[in-house]
Short mmCIF file of C-alpha atoms in Angstrom, two decimals:
data_model
loop_
_atom_site.label_atom_id
_atom_site.label_comp_id
_atom_site.label_asym_id
_atom_site.label_seq_id
_atom_site.Cartn_x
_atom_site.Cartn_y
_atom_site.Cartn_z
CA UNK I 18 2.82 19.95 -4.99
CA UNK I 19 6.07 19.72 -6.97
CA UNK I 20 9.35 20.85 -5.49
CA UNK I 21 11.81 22.41 -7.89
CA UNK I 22 14.33 19.62 -7.35
CA UNK I 23 12.20 16.79 -6.01
CA UNK I 24 9.37 14.40 -6.83
CA UNK I 25 5.67 15.07 -6.46
CA UNK I 26 4.45 13.16 -3.42
CA UNK I 27 2.91 15.68 -1.08
CA UNK I 28 0.01 18.09 -0.86
CA UNK I 29 0.14 21.27 1.17
CA UNK I 30 -2.33 21.47 4.06
CA UNK I 31 -1.96 24.76 5.85
CA UNK I 32 1.57 24.86 7.12
CA UNK I 33 2.39 21.18 6.64
CA UNK I 34 3.04 18.75 3.81
CA UNK I 35 1.14 15.47 3.69
CA UNK I 36 2.55 12.37 2.01
CA UNK I 37 -0.61 11.34 0.17
CA UNK I 38 0.01 7.75 -0.97
CA UNK I 39 0.23 6.07 2.46
CA UNK I 40 -2.75 8.11 3.64
CA UNK I 41 -5.13 6.85 0.96
CA UNK I 42 -3.78 3.56 -0.42
CA UNK I 43 -4.61 1.22 2.52
CA UNK I 44 -8.32 2.07 2.36
CA UNK I 45 -8.26 2.02 -1.45
CA UNK I 46 -6.63 -1.42 -1.51
CA UNK I 47 -9.17 -2.74 0.97
CA UNK I 48 -12.04 -1.24 -1.04
CA UNK I 49 -10.86 -2.98 -4.20
CA UNK I 50 -11.80 -6.26 -2.49
CA UNK I 51 -15.44 -5.14 -2.34
CA UNK I 52 -15.49 -4.03 -5.96
CA UNK I 53 -13.81 -7.20 -7.24
CA UNK I 54 -16.33 -9.41 -5.43
CA UNK I 55 -19.38 -7.34 -6.36
CA UNK I 56 -21.06 -6.90 -9.73
CA UNK I 57 -19.21 -7.26 -13.06
CA UNK I 58 -19.55 -3.51 -13.51
CA UNK I 59 -17.86 -2.79 -10.17
CA UNK I 60 -15.12 -5.27 -11.00
CA UNK I 61 -14.44 -3.36 -14.21
CA UNK I 62 -14.24 -0.14 -12.16
CA UNK I 63 -11.60 -1.76 -9.92
CA UNK I 64 -9.65 -3.11 -12.89
CA UNK I 65 -9.42 0.43 -14.29
CA UNK I 66 -8.79 2.15 -10.93
CA UNK I 67 -5.87 -0.10 -9.99
CA UNK I 68 -3.65 0.73 -13.02
CA UNK I 69 -4.68 4.40 -12.83
CA UNK I 70 -3.53 4.54 -9.20
CA UNK I 71 -0.27 2.84 -10.17
CA UNK I 72 0.25 5.33 -13.01
CA UNK I 73 -0.22 8.30 -10.68
CA UNK I 74 2.31 6.83 -8.27
CA UNK I 75 4.81 6.07 -11.04
CA UNK I 76 4.58 9.62 -12.36
CA UNK I 77 5.52 11.13 -8.99
CA UNK I 78 7.77 8.93 -9.01
CA UNK I 79 7.15 6.68 -5.99
CA UNK I 80 8.49 3.27 -6.95
CA UNK I 81 8.05 1.68 -3.52
CA UNK I 82 4.35 2.54 -3.39
CA UNK I 83 3.83 1.09 -6.90
CA UNK I 84 5.59 -2.11 -5.82
CA UNK I 85 3.46 -2.30 -2.67
CA UNK I 86 0.30 -1.73 -4.70
CA UNK I 87 1.39 -4.44 -7.14
CA UNK I 88 1.94 -6.91 -4.29
CA UNK I 89 -1.37 -6.09 -2.64
CA UNK I 90 -3.43 -6.25 -5.82
CA UNK I 91 -1.69 -9.47 -6.77
CA UNK I 92 -3.38 -10.92 -3.68
CA UNK I 93 -6.73 -9.52 -4.80
CA UNK I 94 -6.51 -10.67 -8.39
CA UNK I 95 -5.31 -14.20 -7.73
CA UNK I 96 -7.79 -15.21 -5.02
CA UNK I 97 -11.02 -17.13 -5.35
CA UNK I 98 -11.83 -16.48 -9.00
CA UNK I 99 -10.31 -17.71 -12.22
CA UNK I 100 -7.99 -15.53 -14.21
CA UNK I 101 -9.69 -13.30 -16.75
CA UNK I 102 -8.14 -11.15 -19.49
CA UNK I 103 -9.10 -8.02 -17.54
CA UNK I 104 -7.32 -9.22 -14.41
CA UNK I 105 -4.24 -10.24 -16.31
CA UNK I 106 -4.16 -6.90 -18.13
CA UNK I 107 -4.57 -4.90 -14.90
CA UNK I 108 -1.86 -6.82 -13.07
CA UNK I 109 0.48 -6.66 -16.07
CA UNK I 110 -0.04 -2.91 -16.38
CA UNK I 111 0.84 -2.35 -12.72
CA UNK I 112 3.93 -4.55 -13.07
CA UNK I 113 5.12 -2.54 -16.08
CA UNK I 114 4.48 0.73 -14.25
CA UNK I 115 6.44 -0.55 -11.26
CA UNK I 116 9.39 -1.39 -13.50
CA UNK I 117 9.17 2.01 -15.22
CA UNK I 118 9.03 3.89 -11.92
CA UNK I 119 12.47 2.50 -10.99
CA UNK I 120 13.94 4.01 -14.16
CA UNK I 121 12.87 7.53 -13.17
CA UNK I 122 15.33 9.67 -11.19
CA UNK I 123 14.47 10.19 -7.53
CA UNK I 124 16.71 12.77 -5.84
CA UNK I 125 15.48 12.00 -2.32
CA UNK I 126 18.12 10.40 -0.12
CA UNK I 127 17.19 8.06 2.74
CA UNK I 128 17.00 9.64 6.19
CA UNK I 129 17.89 7.54 9.25
CA UNK I 130 14.69 8.24 11.23
CA UNK I 131 12.45 7.93 8.15
CA UNK I 132 13.64 5.29 5.69
CA UNK I 133 16.45 3.90 7.82
CA UNK I 134 14.73 3.06 11.10
CA UNK I 135 15.69 -0.63 10.96
CA UNK I 136 19.37 0.16 10.40
CA UNK I 137 19.20 2.96 12.97
CA UNK I 138 17.78 0.65 15.64
CA UNK I 139 20.23 -2.14 14.84
CA UNK I 140 23.03 0.40 15.01
CA UNK I 141 22.00 1.25 18.57
CA UNK I 142 21.88 -2.34 19.74
CA UNK I 143 20.80 -5.80 18.67
CA UNK I 144 17.98 -5.69 21.23
CA UNK I 145 16.62 -2.39 19.88
CA UNK I 146 16.91 -3.65 16.31
CA UNK I 147 15.11 -6.89 17.05
CA UNK I 148 12.39 -4.99 18.91
CA UNK I 149 11.72 -2.78 15.88
CA UNK I 150 11.76 -5.74 13.49
CA UNK I 151 9.40 -7.75 15.70
CA UNK I 152 7.09 -4.75 15.99
CA UNK I 153 6.89 -4.56 12.19
CA UNK I 154 6.23 -8.31 11.90
CA UNK I 155 3.57 -8.20 14.63
CA UNK I 156 1.88 -5.29 12.89
CA UNK I 157 1.73 -7.09 9.54
CA UNK I 158 0.41 -10.29 11.15
CA UNK I 159 -2.13 -8.29 13.13
CA UNK I 160 -3.47 -6.64 9.98
CA UNK I 161 -3.69 -9.99 8.20
CA UNK I 162 -5.68 -11.48 11.10
CA UNK I 163 -7.83 -8.48 11.93
CA UNK I 164 -10.43 -9.30 14.60
CA UNK I 165 -9.27 -12.93 14.59
CA UNK I 166 -10.43 -13.55 11.04
CA UNK I 167 -8.69 -13.59 7.70
CA UNK I 168 -10.33 -11.99 4.66
CA UNK I 169 -8.76 -11.30 1.30
CA UNK I 170 -8.62 -7.57 1.98
CA UNK I 171 -6.86 -8.19 5.31
CA UNK I 172 -4.16 -10.17 3.51
CA UNK I 173 -3.92 -7.61 0.70
CA UNK I 174 -3.42 -4.67 3.07
CA UNK I 175 -0.94 -6.69 5.16
CA UNK I 176 0.95 -7.49 1.95
CA UNK I 177 1.01 -3.77 1.11
CA UNK I 178 2.55 -2.93 4.48
CA UNK I 179 5.01 -5.85 4.29
CA UNK I 180 6.21 -4.64 0.89
CA UNK I 181 6.74 -1.15 2.28
CA UNK I 182 8.73 -2.49 5.22
CA UNK I 183 10.91 -4.40 2.76
CA UNK I 184 11.39 -1.29 0.63
CA UNK I 185 12.20 0.70 3.76
CA UNK I 186 14.94 -1.78 4.67
CA UNK I 187 16.42 -1.01 1.25
CA UNK I 188 16.24 2.73 1.99
CA UNK I 189 13.53 3.43 -0.59
CA UNK I 190 10.57 4.61 1.50
CA UNK I 191 9.52 5.56 5.04
CA UNK I 192 8.84 2.57 7.28
CA UNK I 193 5.05 2.67 7.78
CA UNK I 194 3.97 3.66 11.31
CA UNK I 195 7.61 3.43 12.48
CA UNK I 196 9.37 6.01 10.33
CA UNK I 197 8.65 9.70 10.74
CA UNK I 198 5.57 11.14 9.03
CA UNK I 199 1.82 11.58 9.51
CA UNK I 200 0.71 10.02 6.22
CA UNK I 201 0.96 6.35 7.28
CA UNK I 202 -0.77 7.05 10.59
CA UNK I 203 -3.64 8.85 8.85
CA UNK I 204 -3.86 6.01 6.35
CA UNK I 205 -4.12 3.40 9.09
CA UNK I 206 -6.70 5.52 10.91
CA UNK I 207 -8.81 5.81 7.78
CA UNK I 208 -8.50 2.06 7.23
CA UNK I 209 -9.70 1.38 10.78
CA UNK I 210 -12.62 3.74 10.17
CA UNK I 211 -13.87 1.86 7.11
CA UNK I 212 -12.91 -1.64 8.25
CA UNK I 213 -16.28 -2.57 9.72
CA UNK I 214 -18.13 -1.59 6.56
CA UNK I 215 -15.69 -3.58 4.46
CA UNK I 216 -16.10 -6.66 6.65
CA UNK I 217 -19.87 -6.50 6.27
CA UNK I 218 -19.60 -5.98 2.52
CA UNK I 219 -17.25 -8.93 2.05
CA UNK I 220 -19.15 -11.36 4.31
CA UNK I 221 -20.47 -14.27 2.21
CA UNK I 222 -24.21 -14.40 1.88
CA UNK I 223 -25.89 -16.85 4.34
#
């Protein structure tokens, strides 16, 4: 869906608009961990899919989501295995797309209860502001240590959310699961739904 005077970030579902990127990216980022640790063929699939996803986000434009994807996939591509030309090329392509996305005009202005929740809470009181900040930190730490364990995909998804919180503080994007909007909640729900399968797939062989 493209508004006449706005970026392309939503699809129309009945009578509502869904912000697609936060609904699908958490599960996609987690799934890249399985592909990158699987067969060489599946790794090549991931190394193509990651820049393609970044390109789609940059075209919308959605600079904050490209930056968050870059941060998350940086975790994937730098862990456990040596650098390869394919990994360097994929990460470099996403970095270039992130830089390009910031050069594209974005007419959307930050809204206090969407992008500006940290400033809004701090404006109410220091206690309210600290509570919101601590909630965001606790959420990121909880994702990184899902079920008391730390896997590369846990850290990658936590990095994605941390990057979005940072971008939100700059007024660039909705604060995930704190700012208004169903997309981040659906994305986290989908991630929870596939988490068990991902944990089994990424368990090292006995």
